[in-house]
Amino acid sequence: MARYRPWRQIAADLRRAIETGEYGPGERLPTGGALMERYGVARQTVQNAIEQLRSEGLISSTPGGRVQVRTRRPIQRLARNRLSREERVEGRGAFLTDAAAGQWRPQVDVTIHPQAADAAVAHELRLTDGAEVFVRERVMRADGVPVQLATSYLPRDLTRGTAIEQENTGPGGIYARLEETGHRLIHFVERVRTSAPDDTEAAALGIGRGEPVLRITRVAYSSDRALELNRIVAVAERFELVYELPAD
Amino acid sequence: MARYRPWRQIAADLRRAIETGEYGPGERLPTGGALMERYGVARQTVQNAIEQLRSEGLISSTPGGRVQVRTRRPIQRLARNRLSREERVEGRGAFLTDAAAGQWRPQVDVTIHPQAADAAVAHELRLTDGAEVFVRERVMRADGVPVQLATSYLPRDLTRGTAIEQENTGPGGIYARLEETGHRLIHFVERVRTSAPDDTEAAALGIGRGEPVLRITRVAYSSDRALELNRIVAVAERFELVYELPAD
DNA sequence: AAGTGGTCTAGACCACTTG
DNA sequence: AAGTGGTCTAGACCACTTG
C-alpha cells in the first residue's frame, strides 16, 4: 500500500472488482468502515476513492444509504430518429420515441407559463429583449427516476391559441402543432456541453456534486425563423447521445 | 456561516465573484490559507468548495501552482462542417477545420502501428476477432495545450500501401485517402458519453480527477462496410459539440 | 436504535512551482 | 527557500435510511 495517495489504489481495486463482476449491478460495495480497516487508512481517504468512482459513473451513493454499483444501462438518445417527421406524424414525442426504443417506462411532468424573454433566450430565438415567450418546463423520468430536465421557449405569437399553451400538447407534441399552423420545421441545431449541476438541478435530478450533467441547447428552425429553444439538462451517466451525420 | 456543509456557501461566494468578474479569466483565487481564515474553516472544507468549482469547469488548479479562473473559451466542434466532403477536398482534416473556425493554433502528434483487433474494435468494424487493423493514435493540442486524444482503427486491407500507414496521411487526411481508393463515405455515426478520465488519460490531457471528459465513438461507413472506428477522449470543459439535424 | 455515507476540525506532510 | 494545492490521520458529529 502506497503511503502517498492510497486512494488511487483503493479506487483501482474497487474498479477492477466491479469490472470483473465481483460486485454486480445493484450490489453494495463494502462499507466505509470495512475499507478503512482493510487498507488501514482514514475515513477521508476512503471517501476520496468513492468520489472518484462516482465521477466515473461506476457507482452511486446516498447519505445514510449505501454505495451501489450502477445498474442502469445508458438511455440511447437517437438524434436522428427522435426528431424525424415520421415519428412526429405517428404522434410520439422525442422522449417517448427513445423510451420505446430502449424499453423503459417514460413519465413527463409539465409546468407551463408565459414570460418575458431574457437576453439569452431572446438572442437564441432572434427576438427583442423582453418579447413574450411561452415556457414549458418538463421533468422527465425513466422508470420513475428523474433523468432529464427540459425547458422549451417559444415566441408567444406562435403558441397563442394552440395546444402548445395547454399542459397536454396532443399527439406529436409541439412540433406537430407548429407544423399544423404552417411553420414547417427545416432543421435543428444542437449544442452539447457538460459540467456539474447547480444546486437546483442537482436536487431536481436527485444527483450529488461531482456527477456531471449534459447541457444540450437545441434550436428548431423553419425556413425563415427560430421556432423553439429547448434547454436540456440530463444526467450524463444515464445518456448516450447518438448522431448520424451524412458525409456530403 | 452555516455550520453544516459550509463548503456550499464558500463555493457559492466564489462562483458569484467569478461570474460578476471580481476574479477575471486567468486571475488567481484567494489562497487556501486565506479562505480558511476568512471563513474560519479547516483546510479540507476549503478543498471541498474548490473541488466543486473545478467540476463545474469554472476554475483549474495545479498542485504547487495556483487556483485560476478558467480563461479559454470552448472549442466549437462543428459536426456538420467538419466532416463535409467539401472540407476534405480542400485538404483540411476535421481538427484543422475547427481550428480555422475558432482561431486557435492546432498541433497534432501521431503514433502509428498495426495490431490485432480486440473484441470491441472487431465488433464496431464488423471484423472477426483478431483481424489486423491499422491504428493511428493522435494527441491534439490547441495553442500548445492538450485537449483531445483520438485513436483511429481501420481494417488493414483498406490501409496497406496507402498514405494512411504513413505518419503524414497527406491533404484531406485518411478520409481523402479512403475515397481515392474507391471507398466512398456515406455517413458517420457518433455516440457521445461523458465520464471521468482514467489515470492514463488524465496524465496525457493534463487534467485532474473530477474533470470530466467527453467520450466520442465515431464510425465511418461506406455503402457496404465500416471503414474506420475513431475513439475520441476530449476535455469536456474545452468543447462544445455542435450538431445540425435535418427535420425530415 | 443502529448503521452508514458525508462532512468537519486540527494538524501534519508531500509534491510541485516560483522566486 | 518559501509558498501553495493536495492528501493524509484520528476523531467527532450530522443527516439520512433501514430495521
XYZ file of C-alpha atoms (C1' of nucleotides) in Angstrom:
534
model
C 0.000 0.000 0.000
C 1.493 3.264 -1.124
C 1.643 5.824 1.627
C 1.064 8.698 -0.754
C -2.351 8.862 -2.415
C -3.528 5.447 -1.334
C -6.995 6.420 -2.580
C -5.784 5.693 -6.095
C -5.046 2.108 -5.193
C -8.361 1.703 -3.374
C -10.235 3.125 -6.356
C -8.300 0.882 -8.743
C -9.072 -2.224 -6.686
C -12.778 -1.429 -6.460
C -12.938 -0.549 -10.152
C -11.449 -3.866 -11.088
C -13.804 -5.708 -8.746
C -16.750 -4.004 -10.411
C -15.489 -4.679 -13.908
C -14.848 -8.334 -13.229
C -18.333 -8.679 -11.756
C -17.249 -9.391 -8.191
C -19.676 -6.636 -7.301
C -22.512 -6.909 -9.787
C -25.002 -4.247 -10.844
C -27.087 -3.074 -7.900
C -24.879 -4.760 -5.328
C -23.375 -2.895 -2.420
C -19.699 -2.152 -2.045
C -18.027 -2.791 1.315
C -18.895 -0.134 3.888
C -16.587 2.760 4.563
C -15.603 1.226 7.868
C -14.654 -2.069 6.261
C -12.499 -0.317 3.682
C -10.801 1.780 6.383
C -9.878 -1.382 8.194
C -8.857 -3.354 5.129
C -6.490 -0.664 3.858
C -5.523 0.826 7.202
C -6.495 4.345 6.160
C -8.628 7.185 7.476
C -12.214 7.830 6.531
C -11.387 10.755 4.253
C -9.081 8.567 2.186
C -11.823 6.041 1.512
C -14.092 8.945 0.656
C -11.641 10.194 -1.961
C -11.690 6.810 -3.674
C -15.502 6.655 -3.590
C -15.728 10.155 -5.017
C -13.522 9.140 -7.934
C -15.623 6.097 -8.816
C -18.779 8.152 -8.602
C -17.426 10.718 -11.019
C -16.573 7.848 -13.349
C -20.217 6.815 -13.255
C -19.477 3.370 -11.830
C -21.310 3.766 -8.535
C -23.983 5.832 -6.896
C -24.269 6.673 -3.242
C -26.726 8.332 -0.913
C -26.012 9.593 2.597
C -27.441 7.234 5.152
C -27.976 4.794 2.358
C -25.423 2.700 0.614
C -22.817 2.663 -2.092
C -24.134 0.693 -5.013
C -22.806 -0.416 -8.352
C -24.734 1.384 -11.062
C -27.112 -0.905 -12.782
C -28.952 1.066 -15.378
C -27.810 0.992 -18.929
C -27.496 4.310 -20.639
C -30.503 5.679 -22.393
C -29.770 5.820 -26.061
C -30.821 9.177 -27.309
C -31.101 8.816 -31.062
C -30.761 12.269 -32.527
C -31.825 11.291 -35.992
C -34.865 9.145 -35.420
C -36.134 11.056 -32.451
C -36.720 14.256 -34.370
C -37.884 12.741 -37.635
C -41.134 13.836 -39.215
C -42.189 10.220 -39.429
C -42.118 9.863 -35.670
C -43.975 13.106 -35.237
C -46.695 12.027 -37.608
C -47.024 8.814 -35.664
C -47.702 11.003 -32.700
C -44.779 10.327 -30.441
C -42.630 12.954 -28.798
C -38.874 12.529 -28.836
C -38.593 11.310 -25.257
C -41.311 8.752 -25.861
C -39.538 7.607 -29.009
C -36.383 6.986 -27.016
C -38.386 5.100 -24.412
C -39.949 2.835 -26.998
C -36.503 2.064 -28.418
C -34.920 1.494 -25.019
C -37.734 -0.335 -23.290
C -38.060 1.834 -20.245
C -41.174 3.491 -18.875
C -41.304 7.227 -19.595
C -43.009 9.826 -17.434
C -43.164 13.568 -18.054
C -44.326 16.278 -15.621
C -45.020 19.658 -17.163
C -45.441 23.174 -15.852
C -46.314 25.990 -18.223
C -46.337 29.761 -18.138
C -45.708 32.775 -20.356
C -42.854 35.108 -19.516
C -40.685 37.894 -20.909
C -37.572 36.659 -22.709
C -34.282 37.451 -21.020
C -31.286 38.454 -23.102
C -30.015 34.906 -23.656
C -33.378 33.490 -24.721
C -34.080 36.491 -26.945
C -30.707 36.037 -28.637
C -31.256 32.360 -29.402
C -34.752 32.977 -30.777
C -33.750 36.187 -32.545
C -36.313 38.222 -30.621
C -36.001 41.597 -28.985
C -35.258 41.639 -25.257
C -38.402 41.308 -23.210
C -40.521 39.851 -26.012
C -43.131 37.454 -24.716
C -42.310 33.757 -24.883
C -44.239 30.714 -23.791
C -42.316 28.407 -21.470
C -42.787 24.689 -20.960
C -40.741 23.190 -18.128
C -40.586 19.439 -18.093
C -39.164 16.868 -15.712
C -38.627 13.586 -17.478
C -38.384 10.277 -15.656
C -37.337 6.820 -16.775
C -38.862 4.012 -14.732
C -39.750 6.615 -12.123
C -36.255 8.073 -11.751
C -35.676 11.676 -12.889
C -33.128 11.708 -15.684
C -33.662 14.921 -17.580
C -34.947 18.493 -17.254
C -36.072 20.237 -20.432
C -37.285 23.802 -20.725
C -38.736 24.972 -24.020
C -39.131 28.621 -25.005
C -41.334 29.588 -27.969
C -42.237 33.030 -29.312
C -45.698 33.747 -27.977
C -47.115 34.643 -31.403
C -46.552 31.031 -32.449
C -48.272 29.495 -29.466
C -51.265 31.718 -28.709
C -54.500 29.858 -29.260
C -52.768 26.498 -29.900
C -52.465 23.361 -27.785
C -48.851 24.365 -27.136
C -50.267 26.529 -24.365
C -52.066 23.533 -22.877
C -50.441 21.101 -20.498
C -51.065 18.328 -22.968
C -49.980 19.421 -26.422
C -51.619 16.453 -28.115
C -50.230 13.807 -30.476
C -46.769 14.592 -31.835
C -46.188 17.351 -29.302
C -45.252 20.939 -30.010
C -43.520 20.206 -33.291
C -46.655 18.662 -34.733
C -48.692 21.698 -33.576
C -46.193 24.098 -35.138
C -46.363 22.326 -38.468
C -50.179 22.330 -38.386
C -50.127 26.101 -38.123
C -47.897 26.402 -41.161
C -44.473 26.532 -39.579
C -42.621 23.748 -41.301
C -39.518 22.578 -39.475
C -36.397 22.583 -41.614
C -33.602 21.746 -39.230
C -32.418 21.646 -35.650
C -29.078 22.719 -34.224
C -27.934 21.015 -31.034
C -25.038 22.248 -28.939
C -23.687 19.883 -26.304
C -21.633 20.798 -23.258
C -21.023 19.108 -19.949
C -20.472 20.352 -16.404
C -21.530 19.801 -12.821
C -25.129 20.665 -11.901
C -26.024 23.658 -9.800
C -27.917 23.107 -6.527
C -31.387 23.395 -8.073
C -30.593 20.980 -10.888
C -28.908 18.505 -8.552
C -31.965 18.476 -6.298
C -34.426 18.048 -9.169
C -32.394 15.223 -10.700
C -31.544 13.585 -7.385
C -27.799 13.585 -8.008
C -24.874 14.815 -5.968
C -21.982 17.115 -6.623
C -19.422 15.713 -8.968
C -21.976 13.828 -11.016
C -21.745 15.584 -14.358
C -24.703 16.645 -16.463
C -25.027 17.106 -20.191
C -26.287 20.536 -21.206
C -27.947 20.407 -24.577
C -29.172 23.567 -26.221
C -31.395 22.867 -29.190
C -32.960 25.406 -31.519
C -35.600 24.416 -34.083
C -35.712 26.428 -37.279
C -38.194 26.915 -40.085
C -37.033 28.399 -43.361
C -37.199 31.931 -42.029
C -37.145 31.957 -38.261
C -36.254 30.254 -34.968
C -39.330 28.446 -33.658
C -38.192 26.970 -30.357
C -35.319 26.984 -27.915
C -35.022 23.874 -25.770
C -32.561 23.771 -22.892
C -31.945 20.280 -21.646
C -30.071 19.216 -18.524
C -29.553 15.459 -18.449
C -27.789 13.150 -16.000
C -24.677 12.440 -18.048
C -24.175 8.966 -16.712
C -27.607 7.897 -17.918
C -27.307 9.006 -21.505
C -25.543 8.126 -24.670
C -26.192 10.635 -27.430
C -26.247 9.173 -30.905
C -25.879 11.318 -34.005
C -25.944 10.227 -37.582
C -24.087 12.505 -39.936
C -24.107 12.449 -43.725
C -20.692 12.512 -45.397
C -21.669 15.054 -48.027
C -21.796 30.910 8.167
C -23.699 27.665 8.296
C -22.033 25.077 10.490
C -23.166 22.185 8.310
C -21.689 21.999 4.846
C -20.074 25.424 4.852
C -18.305 24.436 1.639
C -21.548 25.156 -0.209
C -21.507 28.754 0.927
C -17.822 29.147 0.107
C -18.381 27.700 -3.362
C -21.418 29.934 -3.891
C -19.496 33.055 -2.872
C -16.569 32.243 -5.144
C -18.881 31.335 -8.016
C -20.628 34.660 -7.764
C -17.322 36.516 -7.570
C -16.191 34.790 -10.759
C -19.458 35.428 -12.558
C -19.510 39.109 -11.650
C -15.943 39.437 -12.861
C -14.391 40.183 -9.478
C -11.956 37.432 -10.380
C -11.473 37.693 -14.128
C -10.300 34.990 -16.534
C -6.790 33.847 -15.705
C -6.750 35.557 -12.310
C -5.951 33.727 -9.111
C -8.450 32.996 -6.409
C -7.503 33.668 -2.784
C -5.128 31.028 -1.413
C -6.401 28.147 0.636
C -4.959 29.710 3.766
C -6.751 32.984 3.157
C -10.061 31.220 2.665
C -9.544 29.131 5.811
C -9.036 32.323 7.775
C -11.844 34.279 6.137
C -14.442 31.582 6.764
C -12.952 30.107 9.901
C -12.914 26.579 8.493
C -10.439 23.753 8.112
C -8.363 23.091 5.038
C -10.477 20.155 3.868
C -13.578 22.314 3.846
C -11.979 24.840 1.524
C -10.827 21.932 -0.601
C -14.398 20.662 -0.951
C -15.502 24.038 -2.286
C -12.580 24.201 -4.738
C -13.351 20.675 -5.944
C -16.937 21.683 -6.683
C -15.947 24.713 -8.753
C -13.428 22.653 -10.658
C -16.040 20.072 -11.580
C -18.231 22.922 -12.785
C -15.431 23.943 -15.116
C -15.055 27.404 -13.577
C -11.509 27.037 -12.310
C -8.404 24.976 -12.835
C -5.777 24.167 -10.251
C -2.391 22.529 -10.124
C -0.586 21.291 -7.023
C 2.132 23.693 -6.034
C 0.678 26.092 -8.528
C -2.404 28.183 -8.144
C -6.139 28.176 -8.473
C -7.076 30.113 -11.556
C -10.283 31.196 -13.194
C -10.607 29.364 -16.489
C -9.932 31.624 -19.374
C -10.263 29.609 -22.525
C -13.434 29.641 -24.472
C -14.822 26.322 -25.571
C -13.677 24.904 -28.848
C -16.649 24.712 -31.142
C -16.642 21.317 -32.725
C -18.895 21.597 -35.731
C -20.082 18.127 -36.558
C -21.572 19.014 -39.867
C -18.927 21.174 -41.486
C -16.003 19.310 -40.076
C -16.813 16.083 -41.842
C -18.074 17.529 -45.095
C -16.649 16.394 -48.388
C -16.027 19.986 -49.320
C -13.625 20.421 -46.432
C -11.892 17.169 -47.254
C -11.409 18.227 -50.838
C -9.904 21.466 -49.633
C -7.398 19.345 -47.841
C -8.154 20.033 -44.227
C -8.683 17.445 -41.525
C -11.568 17.904 -39.125
C -9.448 19.181 -36.254
C -7.798 21.719 -38.530
C -11.203 22.826 -39.781
C -12.285 23.504 -36.203
C -9.072 25.426 -35.578
C -9.598 27.632 -38.610
C -13.124 28.408 -37.441
C -12.106 29.038 -33.838
C -8.842 30.875 -34.389
C -6.607 28.765 -32.292
C -3.345 27.084 -33.229
C -3.699 23.340 -33.796
C -0.977 20.762 -33.251
C -1.244 17.012 -33.754
C 1.240 14.343 -32.648
C 0.787 10.921 -34.206
C 1.997 7.435 -33.429
C 1.105 4.582 -35.749
C 1.202 0.805 -35.632
C -0.704 -2.236 -36.837
C -2.291 -4.543 -34.299
C -4.813 -7.356 -33.885
C -8.359 -6.108 -33.235
C -9.719 -6.856 -29.781
C -13.344 -7.885 -29.384
C -14.704 -4.336 -29.022
C -12.877 -2.967 -32.048
C -13.775 -6.007 -34.137
C -17.429 -5.564 -33.224
C -17.546 -1.898 -34.216
C -15.807 -2.564 -37.544
C -17.698 -5.790 -38.162
C -14.493 -7.805 -38.352
C -13.620 -11.147 -36.856
C -11.728 -11.119 -33.566
C -8.010 -10.789 -34.083
C -8.273 -9.389 -37.607
C -5.470 -6.989 -38.358
C -6.222 -3.290 -38.034
C -4.067 -0.237 -38.516
C -4.025 2.121 -35.556
C -3.348 5.852 -35.544
C -3.068 7.397 -32.071
C -3.172 11.153 -32.011
C -2.711 13.765 -29.313
C -4.290 17.038 -30.357
C -3.300 20.374 -28.865
C -4.830 23.818 -29.094
C -2.363 26.649 -28.604
C 0.034 24.083 -27.162
C -2.354 22.655 -24.573
C -3.510 19.047 -24.987
C -7.272 18.976 -25.438
C -8.100 15.712 -27.158
C -6.890 12.148 -27.702
C -8.115 10.346 -30.799
C -7.370 6.775 -31.767
C -8.431 5.529 -35.186
C -8.735 1.874 -36.130
C -9.024 0.846 -39.787
C -9.196 -2.627 -41.316
C -5.706 -3.336 -42.580
C -6.875 -4.302 -46.061
C -8.014 -0.703 -46.558
C -4.761 0.869 -45.453
C -1.985 -1.352 -46.813
C 0.069 0.501 -49.385
C -1.686 3.827 -48.789
C -0.539 7.001 -47.048
C -2.833 6.040 -44.157
C 0.073 3.911 -42.969
C 2.397 6.915 -43.071
C 2.700 9.397 -40.239
C 1.535 12.129 -42.571
C -1.529 10.981 -44.457
C -1.417 13.925 -46.867
C -4.033 16.527 -47.786
C -7.528 15.746 -46.526
C -6.297 13.029 -44.190
C -7.463 9.441 -44.050
C -10.941 10.128 -45.402
C -9.500 11.646 -48.573
C -7.199 8.604 -48.957
C -10.108 6.197 -48.472
C -12.167 7.905 -51.128
C -9.222 7.885 -53.570
C -9.073 4.114 -53.262
C -12.753 3.781 -54.108
C -14.314 3.687 -50.659
C -16.857 6.461 -50.797
C -18.003 7.672 -47.396
C -21.758 7.639 -46.962
C -22.313 8.526 -43.361
C -20.846 8.696 -39.858
C -22.426 7.667 -36.575
C -21.207 9.437 -33.451
C -22.015 8.254 -29.957
C -21.313 10.664 -27.131
C -20.867 9.804 -23.463
C -19.151 11.552 -20.599
C -17.240 10.374 -17.539
C -14.089 10.980 -15.534
C -10.766 10.131 -17.190
C -8.680 7.158 -16.145
C -5.114 7.769 -14.923
C -3.505 7.428 -18.361
C -5.960 9.782 -19.995
C -5.729 12.326 -17.171
C -1.937 12.374 -17.465
C -1.981 12.733 -21.253
C -4.525 15.538 -21.122
C -3.008 17.238 -18.099
C -6.238 17.241 -16.113
C -7.090 16.091 -12.636
C -9.646 13.746 -11.210
C -13.152 15.112 -11.305
C -12.607 16.978 -14.550
C -14.967 15.176 -16.897
C -14.113 14.057 -20.408
C -16.322 13.531 -23.411
C -16.014 10.089 -24.963
C -16.971 10.145 -28.590
C -17.106 6.945 -30.599
C -17.384 7.587 -34.307
C -17.714 5.008 -37.057
C -17.397 5.946 -40.717
C -19.403 3.872 -43.193
C -19.369 3.349 -46.921
C -22.386 1.810 -48.606
C -21.354 -1.708 -47.669
C -18.905 -1.664 -44.770
C -17.448 0.102 -41.738
C -14.285 1.899 -42.791
C -12.986 3.435 -39.593
C -13.550 3.481 -35.852
C -12.382 6.629 -34.094
C -12.354 6.792 -30.308
C -12.025 10.315 -29.017
C -11.408 11.439 -25.447
C -11.774 15.201 -25.105
C -11.508 17.552 -22.136
C -15.202 18.264 -21.657
C -14.711 21.767 -20.348
C -12.926 22.793 -23.533
C -15.511 21.613 -26.022
C -18.926 22.440 -27.271
C -20.223 19.881 -29.737
C -22.464 21.279 -32.420
C -24.772 19.098 -34.474
C -27.081 20.142 -37.251
C -30.007 17.823 -37.766
C -32.485 17.792 -40.635
C -36.152 17.741 -39.667
C -37.116 15.120 -42.231
C -31.919 2.428 17.745
C -28.279 1.188 14.964
C -25.799 1.671 10.853
C -23.984 4.334 7.000
C -22.275 7.912 3.924
C -20.893 12.531 4.172
C -18.652 16.491 6.301
C -15.945 18.836 9.668
C -11.697 20.153 12.642
C -6.727 20.469 13.653
C -2.577 19.440 12.436
C 0.947 17.193 9.595
C 3.398 16.189 5.455
C 4.052 15.625 0.326
C 4.921 17.200 -4.405
C 5.329 20.868 -7.049
C 6.104 25.812 -8.579
C 8.006 30.252 -8.161
C 11.431 33.266 -6.571
C 13.836 28.575 0.395
C 9.264 29.782 0.707
C 4.710 29.268 -0.721
C 0.803 26.595 -2.401
C -2.518 22.993 -3.577
C -3.366 18.374 -2.451
C -3.612 14.418 0.647
C -3.446 12.075 4.994
C -4.668 10.787 10.032
C -7.741 10.494 14.069
C -11.661 11.532 15.884
C -16.168 13.759 16.043
C -20.734 14.767 14.542
C -24.626 15.301 11.140
C -28.397 13.728 8.165
C -30.444 10.059 6.477
C -32.035 5.126 5.873
C -33.153 0.689 7.459
C -34.677 -2.280 10.994
